[in-house]
Amino acid sequence: MLGAAASPAFASVYVKYYNKDSTKHVFDATCSGSKYKVEFNASTTGAATIQGSSPCVVKHAGGEITLKGDEKIEIKDGVIKIVG
């Protein structure tokens, strides 16, 4: 009898964004005690994935914000705001 192969579970936090700034932003994120970087391209809408387990605390120009996944965010002057 063959046993089922174990596969690792990959957790991530996925967000849709609109970066109103003309510069790309790279923010530090901490997810379940592990540190990551998250990038948002300049002057565009898109999606970003943080490769850590939810929730993730992201440091930005306005302080810190907690992202759990599937949020819609807006970035203006380096500040992240949840819009949906």
Short mmCIF file of C-alpha atoms in Angstrom, two decimals:
data_model
loop_
_atom_site.label_atom_id
_atom_site.label_comp_id
_atom_site.label_asym_id
_atom_site.label_seq_id
_atom_site.Cartn_x
_atom_site.Cartn_y
_atom_site.Cartn_z
CA MET A 1 0.00 0.00 0.00
CA LEU A 2 1.36 3.41 -0.93
CA GLY A 3 1.11 6.28 1.54
CA ALA A 4 0.05 9.77 0.56
CA ALA A 5 2.96 12.13 0.01
CA ALA A 6 3.07 15.05 2.37
CA SER A 7 3.31 18.41 0.69
CA PRO A 8 4.21 21.64 2.44
CA ALA A 9 1.50 24.20 2.93
CA PHE A 10 2.33 27.59 1.49
CA ALA A 11 0.69 30.51 3.20
CA SER A 12 0.52 34.01 1.83
CA VAL A 13 -1.33 37.29 2.10
CA TYR A 14 -2.70 38.61 -1.20
CA VAL A 15 -3.82 42.24 -1.62
CA LYS A 16 -4.99 44.35 -4.54
CA TYR A 17 -3.55 47.85 -4.63
CA TYR A 18 -3.60 51.23 -6.31
CA ASN A 19 -0.34 53.14 -5.89
CA LYS A 20 -1.04 56.81 -6.55
CA ASP A 21 2.62 57.72 -6.02
CA SER A 22 5.07 58.04 -8.91
CA THR A 23 7.62 55.94 -7.02
CA LYS A 24 7.79 52.22 -6.34
CA HIS A 25 7.46 51.38 -2.64
CA VAL A 26 9.12 48.50 -0.80
CA PHE A 27 7.74 48.02 2.70
CA ASP A 28 8.83 45.73 5.54
CA ALA A 29 6.24 43.19 6.63
CA THR A 30 6.16 40.85 9.62
CA CYS A 31 3.96 37.78 9.34
CA SER A 32 3.72 35.33 12.24
CA GLY A 33 7.14 36.47 13.50
CA SER A 34 8.92 36.17 10.12
CA LYS A 35 10.14 39.22 8.19
CA TYR A 36 9.40 39.85 4.52
CA LYS A 37 9.46 42.66 1.94
CA VAL A 38 6.47 43.66 -0.15
CA GLU A 39 6.74 45.76 -3.33
CA PHE A 40 4.18 48.04 -4.93
CA ASN A 41 4.95 49.38 -8.41
CA ALA A 42 4.69 53.12 -9.12
CA SER A 43 1.56 54.80 -10.50
CA THR A 44 -0.42 51.65 -11.12
CA THR A 45 -3.01 49.20 -9.94
CA GLY A 46 -1.98 45.65 -9.32
CA ALA A 47 -1.76 42.86 -6.80
CA ALA A 48 0.93 41.91 -4.33
CA THR A 49 1.56 38.73 -2.39
CA ILE A 50 3.41 38.60 0.91
CA GLN A 51 4.80 35.09 1.31
CA GLY A 52 4.00 34.80 5.03
CA SER A 53 1.12 33.55 7.12
CA SER A 54 -1.75 35.92 7.89
CA PRO A 55 -1.97 38.37 9.53
CA CYS A 56 0.92 40.54 8.36
CA VAL A 57 1.91 43.86 9.90
CA VAL A 58 3.30 46.21 7.25
CA LYS A 59 5.34 49.29 8.20
CA HIS A 60 4.66 52.33 6.01
CA ALA A 61 4.98 56.13 6.16
CA GLY A 62 1.80 56.37 8.25
CA GLY A 63 2.88 53.79 10.84
CA GLU A 64 1.77 50.17 10.70
CA ILE A 65 -1.20 48.40 9.14
CA THR A 66 -2.38 44.82 9.60
CA LEU A 67 -3.28 42.91 6.45
CA LYS A 68 -5.10 39.57 6.62
CA GLY A 69 -5.49 39.01 2.87
CA ASP A 70 -7.95 39.93 0.13
CA GLU A 71 -7.97 43.62 1.12
CA LYS A 72 -8.01 46.41 -1.42
CA ILE A 73 -5.51 49.09 -0.47
CA GLU A 74 -4.52 52.51 -1.72
CA ILE A 75 -1.06 54.07 -1.37
CA LYS A 76 -0.61 57.86 -1.34
CA ASP A 77 2.52 59.65 -0.10
CA GLY A 78 3.85 56.32 1.17
CA VAL A 79 0.81 55.77 3.39
CA ILE A 80 -1.29 52.60 3.04
CA LYS A 81 -5.04 52.81 3.53
CA ILE A 82 -7.56 49.96 3.30
CA VAL A 83 -10.35 50.91 0.88
CA GLY A 84 -12.22 47.64 0.59
#
